[in-house]
Amino acid sequence: MASPTRTIEFDAKGSEWPIQNVTVYNDQAEIVRTLEFKPEEPGPLELRLKGLPRSFQSESVRAEVTSANATLVEVSYDSVWKEGVEDDETRERREKVEELTQTKLGLQKEIERLNFKNDFLQKYSKAVLPQNESALIDGMPACVSMVDNLDSIDNFMAFCTDKQEVFDNRQAEIIAEQKELQQEITFLTKNDKRSHGVQELNEVIILLDIPEETLENEGLVSLNLIYLVWNAKWTASYDIHVDKQQSKVILTYYGEVSNNTGENWNEISMSLSTARPSAGGNLPTLPISNVRFKEHQNQMQEQMLLQQQGRNRQMSMAMRSDMMAQQMSNFAFFDVPQVQQRDEGRRRLQSPQTSSSGGSNAVFNIQRQVSIESDGLEHKQTIAIIDMEALLTHAASPKVSAEKVYLKCSARNVSEYPILPGLMKIFMNGYFLAESYTELVRANEEFVVFLGVDESVKVELKPVQKKNEKSTGGVMKGKPKKTRRVTYQRVIRNTSADVVRFVLYEQLPVSQDGKIKVDLIKPDLKKKLKDISYKLNSFNHVEARRTIQPNSEWRFMFEYLLEWPADDGDVTVYETKIAGEYTD
């Protein structure tokens, strides 16, 4: 004869079956509850965990027996809608709403009393003060005896004015308080778990088979319950500390964790994952392609639709091009120099440690116990501290930045994990500089942090010289030609006590016609110098690089010559914005 099934019930808010591990994703979290118990009888045993939150994803539930003295038979779940059922959290919300509502009603009654007092004061003033000259005797009100407690009419009027001001100020305060109370009531009502007095109750049922040997050996049964919940997420944020003297960067990697699941996480082990479970991992199904003759009545309609789609694509491409050009216009003249990677032994990844979850995703394990309430607020957790070498470069493009010189820091992500998009706070030599935002930086990729304008390095702009000439010969033999010689002079002064690595960008026009010839006169790109290097990058910008010693200057000459047939009129130099990443 089969043994009867015994049942043990647990409350999800209780301590008998606690949450031990939480893995947070970008829009949900995986919960692991661990249960250890000593069975009293052999045979089938049903475990019921009641009171799971509404964020519970029933299709995700699974269980695993981690001890060898019990067999998992079945895992199921049940959702029950009960009327009038109210948990502690819902009751607290309801009581809070009732309390706020009573406070709001009390304020409304106070406004009514203030209005009554104000009306009474105005009526009393009209009764006391004369409304016409006939009520005056020797310039004084005939009923002045009614205000004999006041020294004069002026005092009485001042008294009325002060009282009305008090009434008005208090009424304004009450209206502001009522507005705040209503906002709080709306928030609590919106987030109330009840729906017209009906509440969803989730529970998980696990059926085990307990052999007699377990009781004979007095063994403990260990069981893990695993499920997903919505309303949990984490985002990355960073502190960047730049040490200018040591030429290094210390990046502190944070995870901003938000828990609004309805379950408090008390003293749990936490992991933060870059995986996206909701995105799915299956290859989309490729549809079958068919062909047929077009029906005559649909030909015109389909042709018009295709034409409209073509126009939409052209407009979309034009808009995207304009947006990219606008976004890149501020970065068009800054390069990303190569940074030498540090030796593996010099890399520092501090606790909490990280571990890979396989594939292209990463899991960061927080190396301490964490407690996060279900309050929807962001709780900052330290993920890692990454020590990197930095390449500090001063850069200027006088054509667009005038005399300003910008300091930028280039570094390489020497960790094996990605730096995710997120807010970045930038510090240099212990001082806060600014907030920025970083895009995705994969392992071993370089990234650039702009540190703003450095006032200790300046560029002095000498007047531009343009000289037009007309001569014979040249472009077309035997025909007159025109030339224009353009000369710039830049004086870069380093007033700091440090050696600076400097790069200067100048525009060399690109000929858009075969008849127009552009010759670079200065600098000579082929000339090899000891401490100066020149090159023409893919945007036809001349890059001049050199190291400038403390309290010294560098005079840079830039000159080019335009030549074209005189019969073709004049030429004009115009600019085209760069749409795309500046990679030179």
Coordinates of C-alpha atoms in Angstrom, one line a residue:
M1 CA 0.0 0.0 0.0
A2 CA 1.4 3.4 -1.0
S3 CA 2.3 5.8 1.7
P4 CA 0.2 8.9 2.0
T5 CA 1.7 12.2 0.8
R6 CA 2.7 14.5 3.5
T7 CA 2.8 18.3 3.0
I8 CA 5.0 21.0 4.5
E9 CA 4.2 24.6 3.8
F10 CA 6.6 27.5 3.8
D11 CA 6.1 31.3 3.6
A12 CA 8.3 33.1 1.0
K13 CA 8.8 35.9 3.5
G14 CA 9.9 33.6 6.2
S15 CA 13.4 32.4 7.1
E16 CA 13.0 28.7 6.7
W17 CA 13.5 28.7 2.9
P18 CA 15.7 31.8 2.4
I19 CA 17.1 33.4 -0.7
Q20 CA 20.8 32.5 -0.9
N21 CA 22.0 33.7 -4.4
V22 CA 20.8 36.3 -6.8
T23 CA 22.0 36.8 -10.4
V24 CA 20.9 40.2 -11.8
Y25 CA 20.5 40.8 -15.5
N26 CA 19.6 44.0 -17.4
D27 CA 15.8 43.5 -16.9
Q28 CA 15.3 40.6 -14.5
A29 CA 17.0 38.5 -11.8
E30 CA 17.5 34.8 -11.1
I31 CA 16.7 33.8 -7.5
V32 CA 18.1 30.7 -5.8
R33 CA 16.5 29.6 -2.5
T34 CA 18.2 26.9 -0.5
L35 CA 16.3 24.6 1.9
E36 CA 17.9 22.0 4.3
F37 CA 15.6 19.9 6.4
K38 CA 15.6 16.5 8.2
P39 CA 12.6 14.4 7.1
E40 CA 10.6 12.7 9.7
E41 CA 9.1 9.9 7.6
P42 CA 9.9 8.0 4.4
G43 CA 7.8 8.2 1.3
P44 CA 6.3 11.0 -0.8
L45 CA 6.7 14.5 0.6
E46 CA 5.2 17.7 -0.8
L47 CA 6.8 21.0 -0.2
R48 CA 4.8 24.2 -0.8
L49 CA 6.4 27.6 -0.9
K50 CA 3.6 30.2 -0.7
G51 CA 3.5 34.0 -1.1
L52 CA 5.9 34.5 -4.1
P53 CA 5.7 38.0 -5.5
R54 CA 3.8 39.0 -8.6
S55 CA 7.1 39.5 -10.4
F56 CA 7.6 35.7 -10.2
Q57 CA 8.0 34.1 -13.7
S58 CA 6.1 30.8 -13.3
E59 CA 7.5 29.3 -16.5
S60 CA 11.1 29.6 -15.2
V61 CA 10.8 27.6 -12.0
R62 CA 12.9 24.6 -11.5
A63 CA 14.4 22.6 -8.6
E64 CA 17.5 20.5 -7.9
V65 CA 18.2 18.2 -5.1
T66 CA 21.8 18.8 -4.0
S67 CA 22.0 15.8 -1.6
A68 CA 21.9 12.1 -2.6
N69 CA 19.3 11.0 -0.1
A70 CA 16.1 12.2 -1.9
T71 CA 14.6 12.0 -5.4
L72 CA 12.9 14.9 -7.1
V73 CA 9.6 13.7 -8.6
E74 CA 7.8 16.8 -9.8
V75 CA 7.9 20.6 -9.8
S76 CA 4.8 22.6 -10.4
Y77 CA 3.3 26.0 -9.6
D78 CA -0.1 27.5 -8.9
S79 CA -1.5 31.0 -9.1
V80 CA -4.6 31.7 -7.1
W81 CA -6.7 34.8 -7.2
K82 CA -8.4 35.5 -3.9
E83 CA -10.7 38.3 -3.0
G84 CA -10.0 40.3 0.2
V85 CA -6.5 38.7 0.8
E86 CA -4.0 41.3 1.9
D87 CA -0.4 40.8 2.7
D88 CA 1.7 42.9 5.1
E89 CA 3.1 45.2 2.4
T90 CA -0.4 45.8 0.9
R91 CA -1.9 46.5 4.3
E92 CA 0.9 49.0 5.0
R93 CA 0.2 50.7 1.7
R94 CA -3.5 50.9 2.4
E95 CA -3.0 52.3 5.9
K96 CA -0.6 54.8 4.6
V97 CA -3.0 56.0 1.9
E98 CA -5.8 56.3 4.6
E99 CA -3.5 58.3 6.8
L100 CA -2.4 60.6 4.0
T101 CA -6.1 61.1 2.9
Q102 CA -7.1 62.1 6.5
T103 CA -4.2 64.6 6.6
K104 CA -5.3 66.0 3.3
L105 CA -8.9 66.4 4.5
G106 CA -7.5 68.1 7.7
L107 CA -5.6 70.6 5.5
Q108 CA -8.8 71.3 3.5
K109 CA -10.7 72.1 6.7
E110 CA -7.9 74.4 7.7
I111 CA -8.3 76.3 4.4
E112 CA -12.0 76.6 5.1
R113 CA -11.3 78.1 8.5
L114 CA -8.7 80.5 7.0
N115 CA -11.3 81.6 4.4
F116 CA -13.9 82.2 7.1
K117 CA -11.4 84.3 9.2
N118 CA -10.4 86.3 6.1
D119 CA -14.0 87.0 5.1
F120 CA -14.8 88.0 8.7
L121 CA -11.9 90.4 8.8
Q122 CA -12.9 92.0 5.5
K123 CA -16.5 92.5 6.6
Y124 CA -15.4 93.9 10.0
S125 CA -13.1 96.3 8.2
K126 CA -15.9 97.6 6.0
A127 CA -18.1 98.0 9.1
V128 CA -15.5 99.9 11.0
L129 CA -13.9 102.1 8.3
P130 CA -16.1 104.7 6.6
Q131 CA -17.1 104.2 3.0
N132 CA -17.8 107.9 2.3
E133 CA -17.0 111.4 3.7
S134 CA -20.4 111.7 5.5
A135 CA -19.2 109.0 7.9
L136 CA -16.2 111.2 9.0
I137 CA -16.3 113.6 11.9
D138 CA -13.3 115.9 12.0
G139 CA -11.6 113.6 9.6
M140 CA -12.0 110.6 11.8
P141 CA -14.5 107.7 11.5
A142 CA -17.7 108.2 13.4
C143 CA -17.5 104.6 14.8
V144 CA -13.9 104.9 15.9
S145 CA -15.0 103.7 19.3
M146 CA -15.4 100.3 17.8
V147 CA -11.7 100.0 17.5
D148 CA -10.8 101.7 20.7
N149 CA -8.3 98.8 21.4
L150 CA -6.2 100.2 18.6
D151 CA -4.1 103.4 18.9
S152 CA -5.2 104.7 15.5
I153 CA -6.8 103.8 12.2
D154 CA -3.3 103.3 10.7
N155 CA -2.6 100.6 13.3
F156 CA -5.9 99.0 12.5
M157 CA -5.2 98.9 8.8
A158 CA -1.7 97.5 9.4
F159 CA -3.3 94.9 11.7
C160 CA -5.7 93.9 8.9
T161 CA -2.9 93.8 6.3
D162 CA -0.6 91.6 8.5
K163 CA -3.4 89.2 9.2
Q164 CA -4.3 88.9 5.5
E165 CA -0.7 88.3 4.7
V166 CA -0.5 85.5 7.3
F167 CA -3.7 83.9 5.9
D168 CA -2.4 84.1 2.3
N169 CA 1.0 82.6 3.2
R170 CA -0.5 79.8 5.2
Q171 CA -3.0 79.0 2.4
A172 CA -0.2 78.8 -0.1
E173 CA 1.7 76.4 2.2
I174 CA -1.4 74.2 2.6
I175 CA -1.9 74.0 -1.2
A176 CA 1.7 72.9 -1.7
E177 CA 1.3 70.3 1.1
Q178 CA -1.9 69.0 -0.5
K179 CA -0.1 68.7 -3.8
E180 CA 2.7 66.6 -2.3
L181 CA 0.2 64.5 -0.4
Q182 CA -1.8 63.8 -3.6
Q183 CA 1.4 62.8 -5.4
E184 CA 2.3 60.3 -2.7
I185 CA -1.3 58.9 -2.6
T186 CA -1.2 58.5 -6.4
F187 CA 2.2 56.7 -6.2
L188 CA 1.0 54.3 -3.5
T189 CA -2.3 53.6 -5.2
K190 CA -0.6 53.0 -8.6
N191 CA 1.8 50.5 -7.0
D192 CA -0.8 48.8 -4.9
K193 CA -0.7 45.1 -5.4
R194 CA -4.5 44.8 -5.1
S195 CA -6.7 45.0 -8.1
H196 CA -10.3 45.9 -7.1
G197 CA -9.8 43.9 -3.9
V198 CA -8.4 40.8 -5.7
Q199 CA -4.8 39.6 -5.3
E200 CA -2.7 37.0 -7.1
L201 CA -1.0 34.4 -4.8
N202 CA 1.8 32.4 -6.4
E203 CA 3.1 29.2 -4.9
V204 CA 5.5 26.4 -6.0
I205 CA 4.8 22.8 -5.3
I206 CA 7.8 20.3 -5.1
L207 CA 7.2 16.6 -4.8
L208 CA 10.0 14.5 -3.3
D209 CA 10.5 10.8 -2.6
I210 CA 12.3 10.2 0.7
P211 CA 13.8 6.7 1.0
E212 CA 14.0 4.9 4.4
E213 CA 17.8 5.0 4.2
T214 CA 17.7 8.7 4.7
L215 CA 16.0 8.4 8.1
E216 CA 18.2 5.5 9.1
N217 CA 21.3 7.6 8.4
E218 CA 19.7 10.7 10.0
G219 CA 20.7 12.7 6.9
L220 CA 19.7 16.2 5.8
V221 CA 18.0 16.8 2.5
S222 CA 19.3 19.8 0.6
L223 CA 17.2 21.4 -2.1
N224 CA 17.6 24.5 -4.4
L225 CA 14.6 26.3 -5.9
I226 CA 15.4 28.5 -8.8
Y227 CA 13.2 31.0 -10.6
L228 CA 13.2 34.3 -12.4
V229 CA 11.6 37.6 -11.4
W230 CA 10.9 40.8 -13.3
N231 CA 11.5 44.3 -12.0
A232 CA 15.2 43.9 -11.3
K233 CA 18.1 45.4 -13.2
W234 CA 21.6 46.7 -13.1
T235 CA 23.6 49.3 -15.0
A236 CA 27.3 50.1 -15.0
S237 CA 28.9 53.3 -13.8
Y238 CA 32.5 54.3 -13.3
D239 CA 35.0 56.5 -11.5
I240 CA 38.0 57.3 -13.6
H241 CA 41.0 58.6 -11.6
V242 CA 43.8 60.0 -13.9
D243 CA 47.3 60.4 -12.3
K244 CA 48.9 63.0 -14.6
Q245 CA 52.4 62.6 -13.0
Q246 CA 52.4 58.8 -13.1
S247 CA 50.6 58.6 -16.5
K248 CA 48.2 56.0 -15.2
V249 CA 44.4 55.5 -14.9
I250 CA 42.6 53.7 -12.1
L251 CA 39.1 52.7 -13.2
T252 CA 36.6 51.7 -10.5
Y253 CA 33.8 49.6 -12.0
Y254 CA 30.4 49.8 -10.3
G255 CA 27.1 48.0 -10.7
E256 CA 24.0 50.1 -9.9
V257 CA 21.5 47.4 -8.8
S258 CA 17.8 48.1 -8.6
N259 CA 15.4 45.7 -6.8
N260 CA 11.6 46.3 -7.2
T261 CA 10.6 42.6 -7.3
G262 CA 8.6 42.5 -4.1
E263 CA 11.2 40.4 -2.3
N264 CA 13.9 41.7 -0.1
W265 CA 17.4 40.3 -0.6
N266 CA 19.0 39.8 2.8
E267 CA 22.6 38.7 3.2
I268 CA 22.7 37.1 -0.2
S269 CA 25.5 36.2 -2.6
M270 CA 25.1 38.4 -5.7
S271 CA 26.3 38.2 -9.3
L272 CA 25.8 40.7 -12.1
S273 CA 25.5 39.3 -15.6
T274 CA 25.9 41.0 -19.0
A275 CA 23.7 38.3 -20.6
R276 CA 20.2 39.2 -21.8
P277 CA 17.9 36.3 -21.3
S278 CA 14.9 38.1 -22.7
A279 CA 16.6 38.7 -26.0
G280 CA 16.6 34.9 -26.8
G281 CA 19.4 32.8 -28.2
N282 CA 17.8 31.1 -31.1
L283 CA 18.5 31.8 -34.8
P284 CA 15.3 33.4 -36.3
T285 CA 13.5 31.2 -38.8
L286 CA 14.2 32.0 -42.4
P287 CA 10.9 32.3 -44.3
I288 CA 10.2 30.6 -47.6
S289 CA 10.6 32.9 -50.6
N290 CA 7.9 32.7 -53.3
V291 CA 7.3 34.3 -56.7
R292 CA 4.1 34.8 -58.7
F293 CA 2.6 37.0 -61.5
K294 CA 1.3 40.3 -60.3
E295 CA -2.4 40.8 -60.5
H296 CA -3.2 43.6 -62.9
Q297 CA -5.3 45.6 -60.5
N298 CA -2.5 45.6 -57.9
Q299 CA 0.4 46.6 -60.1
M300 CA -0.2 50.4 -59.8
Q301 CA -0.7 50.2 -56.1
E302 CA 2.5 48.1 -55.5
Q303 CA 4.5 50.4 -57.7
M304 CA 3.4 53.5 -55.8
L305 CA 4.2 51.7 -52.5
L306 CA 7.7 50.8 -53.7
Q307 CA 8.3 54.4 -54.8
Q308 CA 7.2 55.7 -51.4
Q309 CA 9.4 53.2 -49.6
G310 CA 12.4 54.4 -51.8
R311 CA 11.7 58.0 -50.8
N312 CA 11.4 57.1 -47.2
R313 CA 14.8 55.3 -47.3
Q314 CA 16.4 58.3 -49.0
M315 CA 15.0 60.6 -46.3
S316 CA 16.1 58.2 -43.5
M317 CA 19.6 57.9 -44.9
A318 CA 19.9 61.7 -45.3
M319 CA 18.7 62.2 -41.7
R320 CA 21.1 59.6 -40.3
S321 CA 24.0 61.2 -42.3
D322 CA 23.1 64.6 -40.8
M323 CA 22.9 63.2 -37.3
M324 CA 26.2 61.4 -37.6
A325 CA 27.9 64.6 -39.0
Q326 CA 26.5 66.6 -36.1
Q327 CA 27.7 64.1 -33.5
M328 CA 31.1 63.8 -35.0
S329 CA 31.7 67.5 -35.7
N330 CA 33.2 68.1 -32.2
F331 CA 35.6 65.1 -32.5
A332 CA 36.8 65.4 -36.1
F333 CA 40.3 66.6 -35.3
F334 CA 41.3 64.3 -32.5
D335 CA 43.2 61.0 -33.1
V336 CA 43.4 57.9 -31.0
P337 CA 47.1 57.1 -30.6
Q338 CA 48.3 53.6 -29.9
V339 CA 48.8 52.7 -26.3
Q340 CA 51.2 49.9 -25.3
Q341 CA 49.6 47.2 -23.2
R342 CA 51.0 46.6 -19.8
D343 CA 52.5 43.3 -18.8
E344 CA 50.0 40.8 -17.4
G345 CA 51.8 40.9 -14.1
R346 CA 51.2 44.6 -13.7
R347 CA 47.5 44.4 -14.2
R348 CA 45.4 44.8 -11.0
L349 CA 41.9 43.5 -10.7
Q350 CA 40.8 43.9 -7.1
S351 CA 38.0 42.3 -5.2
P352 CA 35.2 41.7 -6.1
Q353 CA 36.5 39.2 -8.5
T354 CA 35.0 38.4 -11.9
S355 CA 34.4 35.1 -13.7
S356 CA 33.3 34.3 -17.2
S357 CA 29.9 32.7 -17.8
G358 CA 30.9 31.4 -21.2
G359 CA 30.3 32.6 -24.7
S360 CA 30.4 36.4 -25.2
N361 CA 28.9 37.3 -21.9
A362 CA 30.5 37.9 -18.5
V363 CA 29.4 37.4 -14.9
F364 CA 30.7 39.6 -12.1
N365 CA 30.7 38.0 -8.7
I366 CA 30.4 40.4 -5.7
Q367 CA 32.8 39.0 -3.1
R368 CA 30.7 39.9 0.0
Q369 CA 27.3 39.4 1.3
V370 CA 24.8 41.9 0.0
S371 CA 21.4 43.2 1.4
I372 CA 19.1 45.1 -1.0
E373 CA 15.5 45.9 -0.1
S374 CA 12.7 45.9 -2.7
D375 CA 12.5 49.7 -2.9
G376 CA 13.3 50.4 -6.5
L377 CA 16.3 52.5 -5.6
E378 CA 19.8 52.1 -7.1
H379 CA 22.3 50.4 -4.8
K380 CA 26.0 50.8 -5.8
Q381 CA 28.1 47.7 -5.7
T382 CA 31.9 47.7 -6.5
I383 CA 32.7 45.2 -9.3
A384 CA 36.4 45.7 -9.9
I385 CA 39.3 48.1 -9.8
I386 CA 41.4 48.1 -13.0
D387 CA 44.8 49.7 -13.1
M388 CA 45.9 50.8 -16.6
E389 CA 48.7 52.8 -18.2
A390 CA 47.6 56.1 -19.7
L391 CA 48.9 58.1 -22.6
L392 CA 48.3 61.8 -22.0
T393 CA 48.3 64.0 -25.1
H394 CA 47.7 67.7 -25.7
A395 CA 45.8 68.3 -28.9
A396 CA 44.8 71.5 -30.8
S397 CA 43.2 72.4 -34.0
P398 CA 43.3 76.2 -34.2
K399 CA 40.9 76.3 -37.1
V400 CA 38.1 75.2 -34.9
S401 CA 39.4 75.5 -31.3
A402 CA 41.2 78.9 -31.7
E403 CA 43.8 79.1 -28.9
K404 CA 42.4 76.3 -26.8
V405 CA 44.5 73.2 -26.1
Y406 CA 42.6 70.0 -25.1
L407 CA 44.0 67.3 -22.8
K408 CA 42.9 63.8 -23.5
C409 CA 43.8 60.4 -21.9
S410 CA 44.1 57.3 -24.0
A411 CA 44.1 53.9 -22.3
R412 CA 43.5 50.2 -23.0
N413 CA 41.0 48.0 -21.3
V414 CA 43.5 45.4 -20.0
S415 CA 40.8 43.3 -18.2
E416 CA 39.2 40.4 -19.9
Y417 CA 35.7 41.8 -19.5
P418 CA 33.9 44.6 -21.3
I419 CA 33.4 48.1 -20.0
L420 CA 29.7 48.5 -20.6
P421 CA 28.0 51.8 -21.6
G422 CA 27.4 53.9 -18.5
L423 CA 28.0 57.2 -16.7
M424 CA 31.6 58.1 -15.9
K425 CA 32.9 60.5 -13.3
I426 CA 36.3 61.8 -14.1
F427 CA 38.9 62.8 -11.6
M428 CA 42.5 64.0 -12.2
N429 CA 45.1 64.2 -9.4
G430 CA 42.4 63.8 -6.8
Y431 CA 40.1 66.6 -8.1
F432 CA 36.7 66.1 -9.8
L433 CA 36.6 67.3 -13.4
A434 CA 33.4 66.4 -15.0
E435 CA 30.8 63.7 -15.8
S436 CA 30.9 61.9 -19.1
Y437 CA 29.4 58.8 -20.8
T438 CA 31.3 55.9 -22.2
E439 CA 30.2 53.6 -24.9
L440 CA 31.0 49.9 -25.0
V441 CA 34.8 49.1 -24.7
R442 CA 35.6 45.5 -25.3
A443 CA 38.5 43.6 -23.7
N444 CA 41.9 44.8 -25.0
E445 CA 40.3 47.8 -26.8
E446 CA 41.5 51.4 -26.5
F447 CA 39.3 54.2 -25.2
V448 CA 39.7 57.9 -24.9
V449 CA 38.6 60.2 -22.0
F450 CA 38.7 63.9 -22.7
L451 CA 39.8 66.0 -19.7
G452 CA 38.9 69.4 -21.0
V453 CA 41.0 72.5 -21.8
D454 CA 44.5 72.7 -20.2
E455 CA 45.2 76.4 -19.6
S456 CA 48.9 75.7 -19.0
V457 CA 49.4 75.1 -22.8
K458 CA 48.3 77.7 -25.3
V459 CA 48.4 78.3 -29.0
E460 CA 49.1 81.8 -30.3
L461 CA 47.6 82.4 -33.8
K462 CA 49.6 84.6 -36.1
P463 CA 47.7 86.5 -38.9
V464 CA 47.0 84.3 -42.0
Q465 CA 48.7 85.5 -45.1
K466 CA 47.0 85.0 -48.5
K467 CA 48.8 86.2 -51.6
N468 CA 47.2 85.9 -55.1
E469 CA 49.5 85.9 -58.2
K470 CA 48.9 85.6 -62.0
S471 CA 51.5 84.2 -64.4
T472 CA 51.9 82.2 -67.6
G473 CA 52.6 78.5 -68.0
G474 CA 51.9 76.0 -65.3
V475 CA 48.8 73.8 -65.4
M476 CA 48.1 74.1 -69.1
K477 CA 51.2 74.9 -71.1
G478 CA 51.0 78.3 -72.9
K479 CA 48.0 79.5 -70.9
P480 CA 48.0 81.9 -68.0
K481 CA 47.5 80.5 -64.5
K482 CA 46.5 81.9 -61.1
T483 CA 48.1 81.0 -57.7
R484 CA 47.2 81.6 -54.1
R485 CA 49.8 81.1 -51.4
V486 CA 48.3 80.6 -47.9
T487 CA 50.6 80.8 -44.8
Y488 CA 49.9 80.1 -41.2
Q489 CA 52.1 80.5 -38.2
R490 CA 51.3 78.9 -34.8
V491 CA 53.3 79.5 -31.6
I492 CA 52.6 76.8 -29.0
R493 CA 53.7 77.7 -25.5
N494 CA 54.1 75.2 -22.6
T495 CA 54.0 77.2 -19.4
S496 CA 53.7 74.2 -17.1
A497 CA 56.5 72.4 -15.3
D498 CA 55.9 69.2 -17.1
V499 CA 57.0 67.9 -20.5
V500 CA 53.9 67.6 -22.8
R501 CA 53.3 65.4 -25.8
F502 CA 51.6 67.7 -28.4
V503 CA 49.8 67.1 -31.6
L504 CA 48.6 69.9 -34.0
Y505 CA 46.1 69.5 -36.8
E506 CA 45.9 71.7 -39.9
Q507 CA 43.6 71.5 -42.9
L508 CA 45.2 70.9 -46.4
P509 CA 42.4 71.5 -49.0
V510 CA 41.4 68.6 -51.2
S511 CA 41.1 69.4 -54.9
Q512 CA 37.7 68.6 -56.3
D513 CA 38.7 69.4 -59.9
G514 CA 41.7 68.0 -61.9
K515 CA 42.5 71.6 -63.0
I516 CA 43.1 72.7 -59.4
K517 CA 46.5 71.8 -58.0
V518 CA 47.3 71.8 -54.2
D519 CA 50.9 71.7 -53.1
L520 CA 52.0 71.5 -49.5
I521 CA 55.1 73.8 -49.0
K522 CA 55.6 73.6 -45.3
P523 CA 56.2 71.4 -43.5
D524 CA 58.1 69.0 -45.6
L525 CA 56.5 65.6 -44.9
K526 CA 59.5 63.7 -46.3
K527 CA 62.0 65.4 -44.1
K528 CA 63.1 63.3 -41.1
L529 CA 63.5 65.2 -37.8
K530 CA 64.7 64.0 -34.5
D531 CA 61.9 65.2 -32.2
I532 CA 59.2 66.2 -34.7
S533 CA 57.0 64.0 -36.9
Y534 CA 54.6 64.9 -39.7
K535 CA 52.0 62.9 -41.6
L536 CA 49.0 63.4 -43.8
N537 CA 46.1 61.5 -42.5
S538 CA 43.1 60.0 -44.3
F539 CA 41.1 63.3 -43.9
N540 CA 43.9 65.3 -45.6
H541 CA 44.8 66.9 -42.3
V542 CA 48.5 67.5 -41.6
E543 CA 49.4 66.1 -38.2
A544 CA 52.4 67.6 -36.5
R545 CA 53.7 65.9 -33.4
R546 CA 56.4 66.8 -31.0
T547 CA 57.4 66.9 -27.3
I548 CA 57.6 70.3 -25.8
Q549 CA 59.8 70.9 -22.8
P550 CA 58.6 72.9 -19.7
N551 CA 58.5 76.6 -20.1
S552 CA 59.4 76.5 -23.8
E553 CA 57.6 77.1 -27.1
W554 CA 57.4 75.6 -30.6
R555 CA 56.9 77.8 -33.7
F556 CA 55.1 75.9 -36.4
M557 CA 54.9 77.1 -40.0
F558 CA 52.1 75.8 -42.3
E559 CA 52.0 76.9 -46.0
Y560 CA 50.3 75.6 -49.1
L561 CA 50.0 76.7 -52.7
L562 CA 46.8 76.6 -54.9
E563 CA 47.2 76.7 -58.7
W564 CA 44.5 76.8 -61.4
P565 CA 43.9 78.1 -65.0
A566 CA 43.2 81.9 -65.0
D567 CA 40.5 81.5 -67.6
D568 CA 38.4 79.4 -65.2
G569 CA 37.8 82.3 -62.8
D570 CA 38.4 82.2 -59.1
V571 CA 38.4 79.3 -56.6
T572 CA 36.9 79.0 -53.2
V573 CA 37.8 76.8 -50.2
Y574 CA 34.9 75.2 -48.3
E575 CA 34.6 72.6 -45.6
T576 CA 32.9 69.3 -45.4
K577 CA 32.0 67.8 -42.0
I578 CA 33.4 64.4 -41.1
A579 CA 30.7 61.8 -40.7
G580 CA 32.2 58.7 -39.1
E581 CA 34.9 57.8 -36.5
Y582 CA 38.2 59.6 -36.6
T583 CA 40.6 56.7 -36.6
D584 CA 43.9 58.2 -37.7

